[in-house]
Amino acid sequence: YFLVAPGGGREISSNRKENVMAAAKHGQINVGSRVYVGPNETDNVYEVREVASVDLPNRTVDVLNGSRTETVGIDRCFAINPKLNSDLCGLHNIHEAGILANLEGRISQQADPLPYTYLNTVLVAVNPLKVLKNQPHFNDYVDCSFDPEKPHPYAIAELAYQNLRMPRESEPGSQSIVISGESGAGKTETAKIVLSYLSNRSSGDGVIDVGNARVSECILDSTPIFEEFGNAKTLRNNNSSRFGKFISLQFSPELSYTLIGAFITTYLLEKTRVCHQMLGERNYHIFYDLLSGASQDTQLCLEAQPLEYFYLNQSIVEGGAAEGGEKAMFDQVCESLEVIGVTEAQRLELWKVLSGILHLGNTAIVEADTVEGLKAQLEDMRSAALAANMLGVDTERLKELLTVRRTVVHGQEIVIKLNGDDAVFRRDAVSKALYAGVFDWLVGCANAHLGYKRGEPLPFIGVLDIFGFESFKVNGLEQLLINFANEYLQNVFNKQVFEAELRLFKEENILCALENCPDNKPAVELLAGKRGILDMLNVQCAAIQPSEPKFVRDLTKDHKTNDFFPEVHKRDALDSFKVLHFAGPVQYTVGGWLLKNSDPLPESMTEVFGAAHLGLVQRLFEAEAAKAATWQTGGGPSKKSSVNKTTVSMGFVKSMRLLTEELGLTKCNFIRCIKPNPLMRPGLYNRKYVVDQLRCLGILATCEVLKAGMPTRVTYKELRTALASLPRGTIDLFSGQPEEVLIAASMWAFEVPADAYQLGRTRVFFKAGEISRVEAILKTDLSGPKGDAINERMRVALERRRKALEAVQGVEALMARVQPGVTAASSSLEDVENALRQVTLDASNGQEHLQGAGGKVAAKAKEVRDASEALARLKTDPNLDAALEDQVAAAQASLDSALGCLEAMEAHDLAGLRKALNGVRDAAAELAQDLRISVGDMQTAWDRVATLHREAEDGAKRCLLDYTLERTQACESELEGLLAACAEMAEQGSASSKAVEMEREGEGLLGQSKAAKEEVDELAKSAANALSEMVKHLGEMRSEMRKAASKAAAERAASGLPPDSAAATAAGSAGGGGGLGGSG
């Protein structure tokens, strides 16, 4: 049973297709074969089992575990690769289990371990944890092209150097080599190998002296200095770098790309290690080597044993990091310091500063009961005096610096005695500042001696050796910053690796899309964007009352809906939060973050040490002292201020952005370092430990993406070489043909499946798992019977290509006939759509006009009706005098005029116009809908034609006659249908003409609607005037009737007669009649 798609082009059910695809992703599996089963929670991660049976419908596999049979899901079975490979992209089956096994198989070879493996052009380096024999020589890689069979840091360095000298048109000239991995993975040693190669590779004939040594010597000799001052023994590594380092190597094109200068930039030195170390770890190497190599010097007042010093005895660890003993390392550092220009006098001052730090750490601080409460005092004045002496400052001033804080309130200086904890914090802050200053001074000395030409646009190769991703049981601010740096660099990795792949596809004209490329930009934004974690930390540090619980609450409130900010357990919610990094989720515990981020220094530290008698200490603080003096005399901030405007995280984020900007201007090359086991034991390969690193470094995700994009590539040159032994006559058949013709014919001759490869401009791209076919082609002996068969098939392939091209040309002629009709149909649809939009607009505007006119007609009809009723009531009034007949006639005339206007308004067929507008709009919509369907069907058919034509072209190019004929026949069938559709559309008449007619009709109806409204408006005005005249006449008549009634009533009263009820009623009626003509 094979868990791969069946051949022969048979149709299979959708359910079976799903099963087949799920299984094929894991490689070819058959009964009796051995497979990896996993991943499991065991240390092995994947177990090797034998397949007993396969049940595809139920997606299960029965495997043998000893004498027992286990049933596992298909998705947990992975085919075993038949052999090890120097390039992970060349594995038959690219999956996590295969990658893990391939790396293990190469590093575990007893006779000759192979620590290096490629992932395309990314170098994966598994630390052998011992010195290897039989390593390649420098000259094995000089001026050699990139060879996938010879992975080594030398090859990456050579590739960078060659790209520097001859950059591709679409790529920058300057290069970078980014070396990453966790502590103990071998980053520092790998960086040394790369720097050694580049320093020697570029020496050439141009020897550039800087001071008394060549640049290359200065670079290599500076390495021990930074290892001594920046490396320490940790639980994970005996020689762990506790800082990041970027070395820019500058080359001169005018001197045959000779190395002429270098510049070192460092990142995030772990200052806390100077004062505190975890159990089982050590302080920086230099302290121990100083005791071993210079304790005899009475000027330093040092004891030889680390146990004598508080900063060294908190976690005693046996054994140093270097062979030959710590005394030998001290001597080597002294020699290296001399090479970078540090004089003997300066070295003595350097040792005095380190001695002063050790004595300062021994300055015990206790709390004494005073009238002000428990306050700090120095218990060991001898150590304080030694520290002051070594650092060149007054003992009393040092004592005051540690135990007293001075502040200014309303112009008056106030002295505040510190408690014990505050004094200890100050002592350690001073020690850390002194050590960090020394470290930066050494970097400056090295850079001053490396001859870097700042401001000159010279190409460079940058070598970045930086801390790897960290996740412990308890993670603090240091881990957050380190992991932020790794997120930033992973973003660079994703962008450069996958963009390079896409660029190659474009250059080679390969139809292949890389899907689901990893993108960790949202995580970077969460960490360092506006209102991100570090930004909110800085806001809290600047608050009047900074609070770590409030910082955590604000984070949770702002980011609770962010997918990269997972929820923590309720018990940890007060002081913890999580971030989903590219390497996985990490929980951070907030404790002391505000102090660490602010990193405050004693307010008078620059003043005290800026006036030191020791030249080195004075130089370390002279810049700060000058700034303080400027503030004091210039009215700026007080020199007593202890507020640091720039926090640790601000500075680090800025440095990372500058670094990534610089990397973005270069072509990056990557080396991913792997630590094989946590015990640092040679020969031990812990799969679970390694697989976690593979995930953290993005190697597995990269493999998943790359294997979807045809990872195996063979150049035409290699294939031509393999075919060189074909008979001359066969080779001559291909003369004058494009190079791809010979290659395509060979693919057909060797019966390579069509879906297994694509032809690029300069190479053949094979799908994952097809490397065995490539090897078979390259290794075939064409001088025997197999060669005769291949020779004959090559001839047949050329003939088949000719016939296939003829078929394609026939289809192209038919396409040329059909295309104008398809284009015309699309153009007609566009005309109809435009007409529909215009008709719809006209109909809407027309309906608006008609609605307004109809409203006025209804309103005037009601007014006329009310007026007619009012006049009728007046005419039947018994008190109506004959003398008012003229006025009654005038009122009737006005009413008749209004009635005439109303009749004229109602004569407009507004309903008919409304129906006509709806009709033309609906007709346009129906025409557009019908045409959309027809043209949509035609466009879909034309798209199928284009796809079939492209496939037919590809088939002809690859000598696939049957495949091409199948495509061309299907293409012809589609084209015949399109011809019929175009003819039918022509018979039905031009849709564009119909659209124009509808548009004209809609425009005409709109005009009629507008005219009707205007006429109705005018008639409504006339009716209103007539009704106004009528109201006037009615008012006058009622007024006369009231006067007559009043006069009659007065006469009866004068005669002594009772009031006439009818007359009174008439007077009342005449005086207050409702409706038109009343008092209103």
JSON list of N, CA and C in Angstrom, two decimals, residues 58-80:
[
{"chain": "A", "resi": 58, "resn": "ASN", "atom": "N", "xyz": [-9.80, 5.01, 7.03]},
{"chain": "A", "resi": 58, "resn": "ASN", "atom": "CA", "xyz": [-9.87, 5.44, 8.43]},
{"chain": "A", "resi": 58, "resn": "ASN", "atom": "C", "xyz": [-8.65, 6.22, 8.87]},
{"chain": "A", "resi": 59, "resn": "ARG", "atom": "N", "xyz": [-7.73, 6.46, 7.91]},
{"chain": "A", "resi": 59, "resn": "ARG", "atom": "CA", "xyz": [-6.54, 7.29, 8.17]},
{"chain": "A", "resi": 59, "resn": "ARG", "atom": "C", "xyz": [-5.70, 6.75, 9.33]},
{"chain": "A", "resi": 60, "resn": "THR", "atom": "N", "xyz": [-5.51, 5.44, 9.36]},
{"chain": "A", "resi": 60, "resn": "THR", "atom": "CA", "xyz": [-4.71, 4.82, 10.42]},
{"chain": "A", "resi": 60, "resn": "THR", "atom": "C", "xyz": [-3.67, 3.89, 9.84]},
{"chain": "A", "resi": 61, "resn": "VAL", "atom": "N", "xyz": [-2.64, 3.62, 10.62]},
{"chain": "A", "resi": 61, "resn": "VAL", "atom": "CA", "xyz": [-1.57, 2.69, 10.26]},
{"chain": "A", "resi": 61, "resn": "VAL", "atom": "C", "xyz": [-1.30, 1.81, 11.46]},
{"chain": "A", "resi": 62, "resn": "ASP", "atom": "N", "xyz": [-1.19, 0.49, 11.24]},
{"chain": "A", "resi": 62, "resn": "ASP", "atom": "CA", "xyz": [-0.78, -0.43, 12.30]},
{"chain": "A", "resi": 62, "resn": "ASP", "atom": "C", "xyz": [0.74, -0.59, 12.23]},
{"chain": "A", "resi": 63, "resn": "VAL", "atom": "N", "xyz": [1.41, -0.36, 13.35]},
{"chain": "A", "resi": 63, "resn": "VAL", "atom": "CA", "xyz": [2.87, -0.47, 13.40]},
{"chain": "A", "resi": 63, "resn": "VAL", "atom": "C", "xyz": [3.27, -1.47, 14.48]},
{"chain": "A", "resi": 64, "resn": "LEU", "atom": "N", "xyz": [4.43, -2.09, 14.29]},
{"chain": "A", "resi": 64, "resn": "LEU", "atom": "CA", "xyz": [4.93, -3.08, 15.24]},
{"chain": "A", "resi": 64, "resn": "LEU", "atom": "C", "xyz": [5.86, -2.43, 16.24]},
{"chain": "A", "resi": 65, "resn": "ASN", "atom": "N", "xyz": [5.56, -2.65, 17.53]},
{"chain": "A", "resi": 65, "resn": "ASN", "atom": "CA", "xyz": [6.42, -2.20, 18.61]},
{"chain": "A", "resi": 65, "resn": "ASN", "atom": "C", "xyz": [6.86, -3.44, 19.37]},
{"chain": "A", "resi": 66, "resn": "GLY", "atom": "N", "xyz": [7.97, -4.01, 18.91]},
{"chain": "A", "resi": 66, "resn": "GLY", "atom": "CA", "xyz": [8.37, -5.30, 19.46]},
{"chain": "A", "resi": 66, "resn": "GLY", "atom": "C", "xyz": [7.39, -6.36, 19.00]},
{"chain": "A", "resi": 67, "resn": "SER", "atom": "N", "xyz": [6.80, -7.06, 19.95]},
{"chain": "A", "resi": 67, "resn": "SER", "atom": "CA", "xyz": [5.82, -8.09, 19.62]},
{"chain": "A", "resi": 67, "resn": "SER", "atom": "C", "xyz": [4.40, -7.54, 19.59]},
{"chain": "A", "resi": 68, "resn": "ARG", "atom": "N", "xyz": [4.23, -6.29, 19.99]},
{"chain": "A", "resi": 68, "resn": "ARG", "atom": "CA", "xyz": [2.90, -5.68, 20.04]},
{"chain": "A", "resi": 68, "resn": "ARG", "atom": "C", "xyz": [2.61, -4.88, 18.78]},
{"chain": "A", "resi": 69, "resn": "THR", "atom": "N", "xyz": [1.32, -4.80, 18.45]},
{"chain": "A", "resi": 69, "resn": "THR", "atom": "CA", "xyz": [0.87, -3.98, 17.32]},
{"chain": "A", "resi": 69, "resn": "THR", "atom": "C", "xyz": [0.13, -2.76, 17.86]},
{"chain": "A", "resi": 70, "resn": "GLU", "atom": "N", "xyz": [0.51, -1.60, 17.37]},
{"chain": "A", "resi": 70, "resn": "GLU", "atom": "CA", "xyz": [-0.13, -0.36, 17.79]},
{"chain": "A", "resi": 70, "resn": "GLU", "atom": "C", "xyz": [-0.78, 0.29, 16.58]},
{"chain": "A", "resi": 71, "resn": "THR", "atom": "N", "xyz": [-1.94, 0.91, 16.79]},
{"chain": "A", "resi": 71, "resn": "THR", "atom": "CA", "xyz": [-2.63, 1.65, 15.73]},
{"chain": "A", "resi": 71, "resn": "THR", "atom": "C", "xyz": [-2.42, 3.14, 15.96]},
{"chain": "A", "resi": 72, "resn": "VAL", "atom": "N", "xyz": [-1.88, 3.80, 14.95]},
{"chain": "A", "resi": 72, "resn": "VAL", "atom": "CA", "xyz": [-1.62, 5.23, 15.06]},
{"chain": "A", "resi": 72, "resn": "VAL", "atom": "C", "xyz": [-2.22, 5.94, 13.84]},
{"chain": "A", "resi": 73, "resn": "GLY", "atom": "N", "xyz": [-2.46, 7.24, 13.98]},
{"chain": "A", "resi": 73, "resn": "GLY", "atom": "CA", "xyz": [-2.99, 8.02, 12.87]},
{"chain": "A", "resi": 73, "resn": "GLY", "atom": "C", "xyz": [-1.97, 8.22, 11.77]},
{"chain": "A", "resi": 74, "resn": "ILE", "atom": "N", "xyz": [-2.46, 8.35, 10.55]},
{"chain": "A", "resi": 74, "resn": "ILE", "atom": "CA", "xyz": [-1.55, 8.58, 9.41]},
{"chain": "A", "resi": 74, "resn": "ILE", "atom": "C", "xyz": [-0.72, 9.83, 9.63]},
{"chain": "A", "resi": 75, "resn": "ASP", "atom": "N", "xyz": [-1.34, 10.86, 10.23]},
{"chain": "A", "resi": 75, "resn": "ASP", "atom": "CA", "xyz": [-0.63, 12.12, 10.42]},
{"chain": "A", "resi": 75, "resn": "ASP", "atom": "C", "xyz": [0.55, 12.00, 11.37]},
{"chain": "A", "resi": 76, "resn": "ARG", "atom": "N", "xyz": [0.67, 10.89, 12.10]},
{"chain": "A", "resi": 76, "resn": "ARG", "atom": "CA", "xyz": [1.78, 10.71, 13.03]},
{"chain": "A", "resi": 76, "resn": "ARG", "atom": "C", "xyz": [2.85, 9.78, 12.48]},
{"chain": "A", "resi": 77, "resn": "CYS", "atom": "N", "xyz": [2.71, 9.38, 11.22]},
{"chain": "A", "resi": 77, "resn": "CYS", "atom": "CA", "xyz": [3.70, 8.50, 10.58]},
{"chain": "A", "resi": 77, "resn": "CYS", "atom": "C", "xyz": [4.49, 9.28, 9.53]},
{"chain": "A", "resi": 78, "resn": "PHE", "atom": "N", "xyz": [5.80, 9.13, 9.57]},
{"chain": "A", "resi": 78, "resn": "PHE", "atom": "CA", "xyz": [6.68, 9.86, 8.66]},
{"chain": "A", "resi": 78, "resn": "PHE", "atom": "C", "xyz": [7.68, 8.89, 8.05]},
{"chain": "A", "resi": 79, "resn": "ALA", "atom": "N", "xyz": [7.76, 8.92, 6.72]},
{"chain": "A", "resi": 79, "resn": "ALA", "atom": "CA", "xyz": [8.67, 8.00, 6.02]},
{"chain": "A", "resi": 79, "resn": "ALA", "atom": "C", "xyz": [10.12, 8.32, 6.36]},
{"chain": "A", "resi": 80, "resn": "ILE", "atom": "N", "xyz": [10.92, 7.25, 6.51]},
{"chain": "A", "resi": 80, "resn": "ILE", "atom": "CA", "xyz": [12.35, 7.40, 6.81]},
{"chain": "A", "resi": 80, "resn": "ILE", "atom": "C", "xyz": [13.11, 7.65, 5.51]}
]
